[in-house]
Amino acid sequence: AIERSSSHKSSNGLSLSDFSQLCSRLSHEHYNEGDFLYHPGEIADAMYFINSGKVKILTKKGHLLSILRHGDCFGEGALIEDRHESKYGST
């Protein structure tokens, strides 16, 4: 969790300090085609920002829900307490 400071908040409520703290936690990771980022039933513990390539979002039965590309993100449910993703994330 990010601690919120009370000064210098932007119009969306995120302070410069919060933004800096969030960015310091980002890491660049490379995945190969066919890699799974997580599987149904696993607790999603990260949000992903796609810098290149594509990610297929699949149901538990393997049905394609969507294809995400550069500039898209997913896994934001992991940032919300007690909420877990239940779909596959595959490159």
PDB file of N, CA, C and O in Angstrom, residues 18-74:
ATOM      1  N   ASP A  18       3.383  10.490  -3.797  1.00  0.00           N
ATOM      2  CA  ASP A  18       2.742   9.201  -4.071  1.00  0.00           C
ATOM      3  C   ASP A  18       3.156   8.679  -5.439  1.00  0.00           C
ATOM      4  O   ASP A  18       3.461   7.496  -5.615  1.00  0.00           O
ATOM      5  N   PHE A  19       3.168   9.570  -6.429  1.00  0.00           N
ATOM      6  CA  PHE A  19       3.532   9.192  -7.783  1.00  0.00           C
ATOM      7  C   PHE A  19       4.975   8.692  -7.827  1.00  0.00           C
ATOM      8  O   PHE A  19       5.275   7.666  -8.429  1.00  0.00           O
ATOM      9  N   SER A  20       5.870   9.387  -7.165  1.00  0.00           N
ATOM     10  CA  SER A  20       7.279   8.984  -7.120  1.00  0.00           C
ATOM     11  C   SER A  20       7.435   7.628  -6.452  1.00  0.00           C
ATOM     12  O   SER A  20       8.198   6.777  -6.897  1.00  0.00           O
ATOM     13  N   GLN A  21       6.690   7.428  -5.374  1.00  0.00           N
ATOM     14  CA  GLN A  21       6.752   6.160  -4.651  1.00  0.00           C
ATOM     15  C   GLN A  21       6.219   5.020  -5.520  1.00  0.00           C
ATOM     16  O   GLN A  21       6.796   3.939  -5.563  1.00  0.00           O
ATOM     17  N   LEU A  22       5.153   5.276  -6.246  1.00  0.00           N
ATOM     18  CA  LEU A  22       4.582   4.276  -7.141  1.00  0.00           C
ATOM     19  C   LEU A  22       5.575   3.916  -8.245  1.00  0.00           C
ATOM     20  O   LEU A  22       5.815   2.748  -8.528  1.00  0.00           O
ATOM     21  N   CYS A  23       6.169   4.907  -8.864  1.00  0.00           N
ATOM     22  CA  CYS A  23       7.120   4.669  -9.957  1.00  0.00           C
ATOM     23  C   CYS A  23       8.359   3.922  -9.483  1.00  0.00           C
ATOM     24  O   CYS A  23       8.941   3.136 -10.244  1.00  0.00           O
ATOM     25  N   SER A  24       8.763   4.136  -8.260  1.00  0.00           N
ATOM     26  CA  SER A  24       9.953   3.451  -7.742  1.00  0.00           C
ATOM     27  C   SER A  24       9.711   1.951  -7.588  1.00  0.00           C
ATOM     28  O   SER A  24      10.654   1.175  -7.508  1.00  0.00           O
ATOM     29  N   ARG A  25       8.458   1.536  -7.566  1.00  0.00           N
ATOM     30  CA  ARG A  25       8.115   0.119  -7.420  1.00  0.00           C
ATOM     31  C   ARG A  25       7.987  -0.599  -8.763  1.00  0.00           C
ATOM     32  O   ARG A  25       7.836  -1.803  -8.806  1.00  0.00           O
ATOM     33  N   LEU A  26       8.024   0.134  -9.867  1.00  0.00           N
ATOM     34  CA  LEU A  26       7.875  -0.481 -11.176  1.00  0.00           C
ATOM     35  C   LEU A  26       9.132  -1.252 -11.550  1.00  0.00           C
ATOM     36  O   LEU A  26      10.238  -0.829 -11.246  1.00  0.00           O
ATOM     37  N   SER A  27       8.945  -2.372 -12.210  1.00  0.00           N
ATOM     38  CA  SER A  27      10.088  -3.127 -12.715  1.00  0.00           C
ATOM     39  C   SER A  27       9.783  -3.554 -14.143  1.00  0.00           C
ATOM     40  O   SER A  27       8.632  -3.813 -14.494  1.00  0.00           O
ATOM     41  N   HIS A  28      10.815  -3.602 -14.952  1.00  0.00           N
ATOM     42  CA  HIS A  28      10.678  -4.012 -16.346  1.00  0.00           C
ATOM     43  C   HIS A  28      10.919  -5.510 -16.415  1.00  0.00           C
ATOM     44  O   HIS A  28      11.945  -5.997 -15.938  1.00  0.00           O
ATOM     45  N   GLU A  29       9.975  -6.230 -16.975  1.00  0.00           N
ATOM     46  CA  GLU A  29      10.108  -7.675 -17.104  1.00  0.00           C
ATOM     47  C   GLU A  29       9.817  -8.077 -18.535  1.00  0.00           C
ATOM     48  O   GLU A  29       8.990  -7.471 -19.201  1.00  0.00           O
ATOM     49  N   HIS A  30      10.511  -9.093 -18.993  1.00  0.00           N
ATOM     50  CA  HIS A  30      10.308  -9.611 -20.347  1.00  0.00           C
ATOM     51  C   HIS A  30       9.709 -11.006 -20.246  1.00  0.00           C
ATOM     52  O   HIS A  30      10.149 -11.824 -19.442  1.00  0.00           O
ATOM     53  N   TYR A  31       8.693 -11.254 -21.049  1.00  0.00           N
ATOM     54  CA  TYR A  31       8.060 -12.565 -21.110  1.00  0.00           C
ATOM     55  C   TYR A  31       8.116 -13.065 -22.547  1.00  0.00           C
ATOM     56  O   TYR A  31       8.026 -12.287 -23.491  1.00  0.00           O
ATOM     57  N   ASN A  32       8.251 -14.361 -22.705  1.00  0.00           N
ATOM     58  CA  ASN A  32       8.266 -14.971 -24.027  1.00  0.00           C
ATOM     59  C   ASN A  32       6.852 -15.334 -24.453  1.00  0.00           C
ATOM     60  O   ASN A  32       5.962 -15.530 -23.612  1.00  0.00           O
ATOM     61  N   GLU A  33       6.655 -15.442 -25.760  1.00  0.00           N
ATOM     62  CA  GLU A  33       5.349 -15.823 -26.285  1.00  0.00           C
ATOM     63  C   GLU A  33       4.922 -17.155 -25.670  1.00  0.00           C
ATOM     64  O   GLU A  33       5.708 -18.101 -25.581  1.00  0.00           O
ATOM     65  N   GLY A  34       3.684 -17.203 -25.197  1.00  0.00           N
ATOM     66  CA  GLY A  34       3.146 -18.410 -24.585  1.00  0.00           C
ATOM     67  C   GLY A  34       3.298 -18.477 -23.079  1.00  0.00           C
ATOM     68  O   GLY A  34       2.705 -19.332 -22.433  1.00  0.00           O
ATOM     69  N   ASP A  35       4.101 -17.582 -22.486  1.00  0.00           N
ATOM     70  CA  ASP A  35       4.245 -17.547 -21.028  1.00  0.00           C
ATOM     71  C   ASP A  35       2.927 -17.116 -20.397  1.00  0.00           C
ATOM     72  O   ASP A  35       2.215 -16.275 -20.937  1.00  0.00           O
ATOM     73  N   PHE A  36       2.608 -17.692 -19.249  1.00  0.00           N
ATOM     74  CA  PHE A  36       1.445 -17.270 -18.486  1.00  0.00           C
ATOM     75  C   PHE A  36       1.911 -16.384 -17.337  1.00  0.00           C
ATOM     76  O   PHE A  36       2.839 -16.737 -16.615  1.00  0.00           O
ATOM     77  N   LEU A  37       1.262 -15.254 -17.195  1.00  0.00           N
ATOM     78  CA  LEU A  37       1.610 -14.337 -16.111  1.00  0.00           C
ATOM     79  C   LEU A  37       0.956 -14.773 -14.819  1.00  0.00           C
ATOM     80  O   LEU A  37       1.507 -14.591 -13.736  1.00  0.00           O
ATOM     81  N   TYR A  38      -0.234 -15.328 -14.920  1.00  0.00           N
ATOM     82  CA  TYR A  38      -0.902 -15.971 -13.801  1.00  0.00           C
ATOM     83  C   TYR A  38      -2.021 -16.843 -14.347  1.00  0.00           C
ATOM     84  O   TYR A  38      -2.426 -16.709 -15.483  1.00  0.00           O
ATOM     85  N   HIS A  39      -2.476 -17.766 -13.509  1.00  0.00           N
ATOM     86  CA  HIS A  39      -3.512 -18.722 -13.893  1.00  0.00           C
ATOM     87  C   HIS A  39      -4.763 -18.512 -13.026  1.00  0.00           C
ATOM     88  O   HIS A  39      -4.668 -17.971 -11.921  1.00  0.00           O
ATOM     89  N   PRO A  40      -5.919 -18.981 -13.496  1.00  0.00           N
ATOM     90  CA  PRO A  40      -7.141 -18.871 -12.690  1.00  0.00           C
ATOM     91  C   PRO A  40      -6.937 -19.518 -11.321  1.00  0.00           C
ATOM     92  O   PRO A  40      -6.300 -20.561 -11.208  1.00  0.00           O
ATOM     93  N   GLY A  41      -7.461 -18.869 -10.317  1.00  0.00           N
ATOM     94  CA  GLY A  41      -7.341 -19.368  -8.950  1.00  0.00           C
ATOM     95  C   GLY A  41      -6.145 -18.804  -8.210  1.00  0.00           C
ATOM     96  O   GLY A  41      -6.105 -18.806  -7.001  1.00  0.00           O
ATOM     97  N   GLU A  42      -5.142 -18.330  -8.958  1.00  0.00           N
ATOM     98  CA  GLU A  42      -3.993 -17.705  -8.319  1.00  0.00           C
ATOM     99  C   GLU A  42      -4.350 -16.278  -7.925  1.00  0.00           C
ATOM    100  O   GLU A  42      -5.151 -15.629  -8.592  1.00  0.00           O
ATOM    101  N   ILE A  43      -3.755 -15.817  -6.864  1.00  0.00           N
ATOM    102  CA  ILE A  43      -3.981 -14.446  -6.439  1.00  0.00           C
ATOM    103  C   ILE A  43      -3.104 -13.532  -7.286  1.00  0.00           C
ATOM    104  O   ILE A  43      -1.885 -13.681  -7.310  1.00  0.00           O
ATOM    105  N   ALA A  44      -3.738 -12.627  -8.013  1.00  0.00           N
ATOM    106  CA  ALA A  44      -2.986 -11.653  -8.800  1.00  0.00           C
ATOM    107  C   ALA A  44      -2.394 -10.637  -7.834  1.00  0.00           C
ATOM    108  O   ALA A  44      -3.101 -10.046  -7.027  1.00  0.00           O
ATOM    109  N   ASP A  45      -1.088 -10.462  -7.907  1.00  0.00           N
ATOM    110  CA  ASP A  45      -0.431  -9.572  -6.946  1.00  0.00           C
ATOM    111  C   ASP A  45       0.267  -8.396  -7.607  1.00  0.00           C
ATOM    112  O   ASP A  45       1.077  -7.722  -6.990  1.00  0.00           O
ATOM    113  N   ALA A  46      -0.046  -8.152  -8.889  1.00  0.00           N
ATOM    114  CA  ALA A  46       0.618  -7.057  -9.584  1.00  0.00           C
ATOM    115  C   ALA A  46      -0.277  -6.512 -10.688  1.00  0.00           C
ATOM    116  O   ALA A  46      -1.148  -7.204 -11.195  1.00  0.00           O
ATOM    117  N   MET A  47      -0.018  -5.280 -11.027  1.00  0.00           N
ATOM    118  CA  MET A  47      -0.653  -4.651 -12.184  1.00  0.00           C
ATOM    119  C   MET A  47       0.401  -4.581 -13.270  1.00  0.00           C
ATOM    120  O   MET A  47       1.568  -4.307 -12.993  1.00  0.00           O
ATOM    121  N   TYR A  48      -0.010  -4.843 -14.500  1.00  0.00           N
ATOM    122  CA  TYR A  48       0.920  -4.885 -15.620  1.00  0.00           C
ATOM    123  C   TYR A  48       0.610  -3.760 -16.605  1.00  0.00           C
ATOM    124  O   TYR A  48      -0.545  -3.527 -16.924  1.00  0.00           O
ATOM    125  N   PHE A  49       1.668  -3.113 -17.092  1.00  0.00           N
ATOM    126  CA  PHE A  49       1.582  -2.098 -18.137  1.00  0.00           C
ATOM    127  C   PHE A  49       2.325  -2.663 -19.340  1.00  0.00           C
ATOM    128  O   PHE A  49       3.485  -3.033 -19.227  1.00  0.00           O
ATOM    129  N   ILE A  50       1.680  -2.734 -20.481  1.00  0.00           N
ATOM    130  CA  ILE A  50       2.287  -3.348 -21.658  1.00  0.00           C
ATOM    131  C   ILE A  50       3.091  -2.307 -22.419  1.00  0.00           C
ATOM    132  O   ILE A  50       2.542  -1.315 -22.900  1.00  0.00           O
ATOM    133  N   ASN A  51       4.374  -2.547 -22.527  1.00  0.00           N
ATOM    134  CA  ASN A  51       5.277  -1.639 -23.227  1.00  0.00           C
ATOM    135  C   ASN A  51       5.467  -2.065 -24.681  1.00  0.00           C
ATOM    136  O   ASN A  51       5.642  -1.237 -25.560  1.00  0.00           O
ATOM    137  N   SER A  52       5.450  -3.361 -24.940  1.00  0.00           N
ATOM    138  CA  SER A  52       5.548  -3.879 -26.298  1.00  0.00           C
ATOM    139  C   SER A  52       4.949  -5.275 -26.335  1.00  0.00           C
ATOM    140  O   SER A  52       4.777  -5.905 -25.298  1.00  0.00           O
ATOM    141  N   GLY A  53       4.633  -5.731 -27.527  1.00  0.00           N
ATOM    142  CA  GLY A  53       4.032  -7.051 -27.671  1.00  0.00           C
ATOM    143  C   GLY A  53       2.547  -7.015 -27.398  1.00  0.00           C
ATOM    144  O   GLY A  53       1.902  -5.970 -27.476  1.00  0.00           O
ATOM    145  N   LYS A  54       2.003  -8.185 -27.053  1.00  0.00           N
ATOM    146  CA  LYS A  54       0.579  -8.271 -26.759  1.00  0.00           C
ATOM    147  C   LYS A  54       0.333  -9.316 -25.689  1.00  0.00           C
ATOM    148  O   LYS A  54       1.157 -10.196 -25.463  1.00  0.00           O
ATOM    149  N   VAL A  55      -0.800  -9.183 -25.018  1.00  0.00           N
ATOM    150  CA  VAL A  55      -1.211 -10.116 -23.978  1.00  0.00           C
ATOM    151  C   VAL A  55      -2.631 -10.554 -24.283  1.00  0.00           C
ATOM    152  O   VAL A  55      -3.498  -9.722 -24.544  1.00  0.00           O
ATOM    153  N   LYS A  56      -2.843 -11.853 -24.262  1.00  0.00           N
ATOM    154  CA  LYS A  56      -4.185 -12.400 -24.459  1.00  0.00           C
ATOM    155  C   LYS A  56      -4.817 -12.610 -23.090  1.00  0.00           C
ATOM    156  O   LYS A  56      -4.207 -13.197 -22.199  1.00  0.00           O
ATOM    157  N   ILE A  57      -6.045 -12.138 -22.936  1.00  0.00           N
ATOM    158  CA  ILE A  57      -6.800 -12.371 -21.715  1.00  0.00           C
ATOM    159  C   ILE A  57      -7.786 -13.495 -22.024  1.00  0.00           C
ATOM    160  O   ILE A  57      -8.616 -13.379 -22.925  1.00  0.00           O
ATOM    161  N   LEU A  58      -7.656 -14.597 -21.274  1.00  0.00           N
ATOM    162  CA  LEU A  58      -8.450 -15.796 -21.516  1.00  0.00           C
ATOM    163  C   LEU A  58      -9.307 -16.134 -20.307  1.00  0.00           C
ATOM    164  O   LEU A  58      -8.951 -15.818 -19.179  1.00  0.00           O
ATOM    165  N   THR A  59     -10.425 -16.817 -20.545  1.00  0.00           N
ATOM    166  CA  THR A  59     -11.252 -17.331 -19.452  1.00  0.00           C
ATOM    167  C   THR A  59     -10.618 -18.606 -18.905  1.00  0.00           C
ATOM    168  O   THR A  59      -9.640 -19.122 -19.464  1.00  0.00           O
ATOM    169  N   LYS A  60     -11.167 -19.151 -17.833  1.00  0.00           N
ATOM    170  CA  LYS A  60     -10.674 -20.407 -17.257  1.00  0.00           C
ATOM    171  C   LYS A  60     -10.703 -21.535 -18.273  1.00  0.00           C
ATOM    172  O   LYS A  60      -9.890 -22.440 -18.230  1.00  0.00           O
ATOM    173  N   LYS A  61     -11.659 -21.480 -19.202  1.00  0.00           N
ATOM    174  CA  LYS A  61     -11.795 -22.533 -20.215  1.00  0.00           C
ATOM    175  C   LYS A  61     -10.942 -22.253 -21.450  1.00  0.00           C
ATOM    176  O   LYS A  61     -10.982 -22.988 -22.417  1.00  0.00           O
ATOM    177  N   GLY A  62     -10.176 -21.176 -21.434  1.00  0.00           N
ATOM    178  CA  GLY A  62      -9.281 -20.862 -22.532  1.00  0.00           C
ATOM    179  C   GLY A  62      -9.889 -20.050 -23.656  1.00  0.00           C
ATOM    180  O   GLY A  62      -9.279 -19.881 -24.706  1.00  0.00           O
ATOM    181  N   HIS A  63     -11.094 -19.515 -23.442  1.00  0.00           N
ATOM    182  CA  HIS A  63     -11.731 -18.680 -24.455  1.00  0.00           C
ATOM    183  C   HIS A  63     -11.132 -17.277 -24.425  1.00  0.00           C
ATOM    184  O   HIS A  63     -10.939 -16.693 -23.359  1.00  0.00           O
ATOM    185  N   LEU A  64     -10.844 -16.740 -25.595  1.00  0.00           N
ATOM    186  CA  LEU A  64     -10.240 -15.421 -25.712  1.00  0.00           C
ATOM    187  C   LEU A  64     -11.246 -14.327 -25.367  1.00  0.00           C
ATOM    188  O   LEU A  64     -12.316 -14.257 -25.948  1.00  0.00           O
ATOM    189  N   LEU A  65     -10.897 -13.499 -24.392  1.00  0.00           N
ATOM    190  CA  LEU A  65     -11.734 -12.349 -24.029  1.00  0.00           C
ATOM    191  C   LEU A  65     -11.278 -11.096 -24.751  1.00  0.00           C
ATOM    192  O   LEU A  65     -12.084 -10.325 -25.236  1.00  0.00           O
ATOM    193  N   SER A  66      -9.973 -10.883 -24.786  1.00  0.00           N
ATOM    194  CA  SER A  66      -9.433  -9.698 -25.462  1.00  0.00           C
ATOM    195  C   SER A  66      -7.938  -9.857 -25.681  1.00  0.00           C
ATOM    196  O   SER A  66      -7.295 -10.719 -25.087  1.00  0.00           O
ATOM    197  N   ILE A  67      -7.417  -9.020 -26.541  1.00  0.00           N
ATOM    198  CA  ILE A  67      -5.979  -8.940 -26.773  1.00  0.00           C
ATOM    199  C   ILE A  67      -5.552  -7.516 -26.434  1.00  0.00           C
ATOM    200  O   ILE A  67      -6.077  -6.561 -26.980  1.00  0.00           O
ATOM    201  N   LEU A  68      -4.621  -7.408 -25.517  1.00  0.00           N
ATOM    202  CA  LEU A  68      -4.125  -6.105 -25.079  1.00  0.00           C
ATOM    203  C   LEU A  68      -2.783  -5.845 -25.736  1.00  0.00           C
ATOM    204  O   LEU A  68      -2.000  -6.769 -25.977  1.00  0.00           O
ATOM    205  N   ARG A  69      -2.504  -4.577 -26.015  1.00  0.00           N
ATOM    206  CA  ARG A  69      -1.281  -4.191 -26.724  1.00  0.00           C
ATOM    207  C   ARG A  69      -0.603  -3.006 -26.025  1.00  0.00           C
ATOM    208  O   ARG A  69      -1.057  -2.560 -24.980  1.00  0.00           O
ATOM    209  N   HIS A  70       0.454  -2.509 -26.660  1.00  0.00           N
ATOM    210  CA  HIS A  70       1.212  -1.372 -26.142  1.00  0.00           C
ATOM    211  C   HIS A  70       0.278  -0.283 -25.614  1.00  0.00           C
ATOM    212  O   HIS A  70      -0.662   0.111 -26.287  1.00  0.00           O
ATOM    213  N   GLY A  71       0.541   0.175 -24.407  1.00  0.00           N
ATOM    214  CA  GLY A  71      -0.246   1.237 -23.799  1.00  0.00           C
ATOM    215  C   GLY A  71      -1.392   0.734 -22.938  1.00  0.00           C
ATOM    216  O   GLY A  71      -1.951   1.492 -22.154  1.00  0.00           O
ATOM    217  N   ASP A  72      -1.747  -0.541 -23.072  1.00  0.00           N
ATOM    218  CA  ASP A  72      -2.822  -1.114 -22.254  1.00  0.00           C
ATOM    219  C   ASP A  72      -2.257  -1.581 -20.913  1.00  0.00           C
ATOM    220  O   ASP A  72      -1.050  -1.756 -20.748  1.00  0.00           O
ATOM    221  N   CYS A  73      -3.143  -1.793 -19.974  1.00  0.00           N
ATOM    222  CA  CYS A  73      -2.743  -2.335 -18.684  1.00  0.00           C
ATOM    223  C   CYS A  73      -3.808  -3.315 -18.206  1.00  0.00           C
ATOM    224  O   CYS A  73      -4.930  -3.308 -18.689  1.00  0.00           O
ATOM    225  N   PHE A  74      -3.427  -4.178 -17.277  1.00  0.00           N
ATOM    226  CA  PHE A  74      -4.372  -5.128 -16.691  1.00  0.00           C
ATOM    227  C   PHE A  74      -3.855  -5.551 -15.325  1.00  0.00           C
ATOM    228  O   PHE A  74      -2.720  -5.260 -14.960  1.00  0.00           O
TER     229      PHE A  74
END
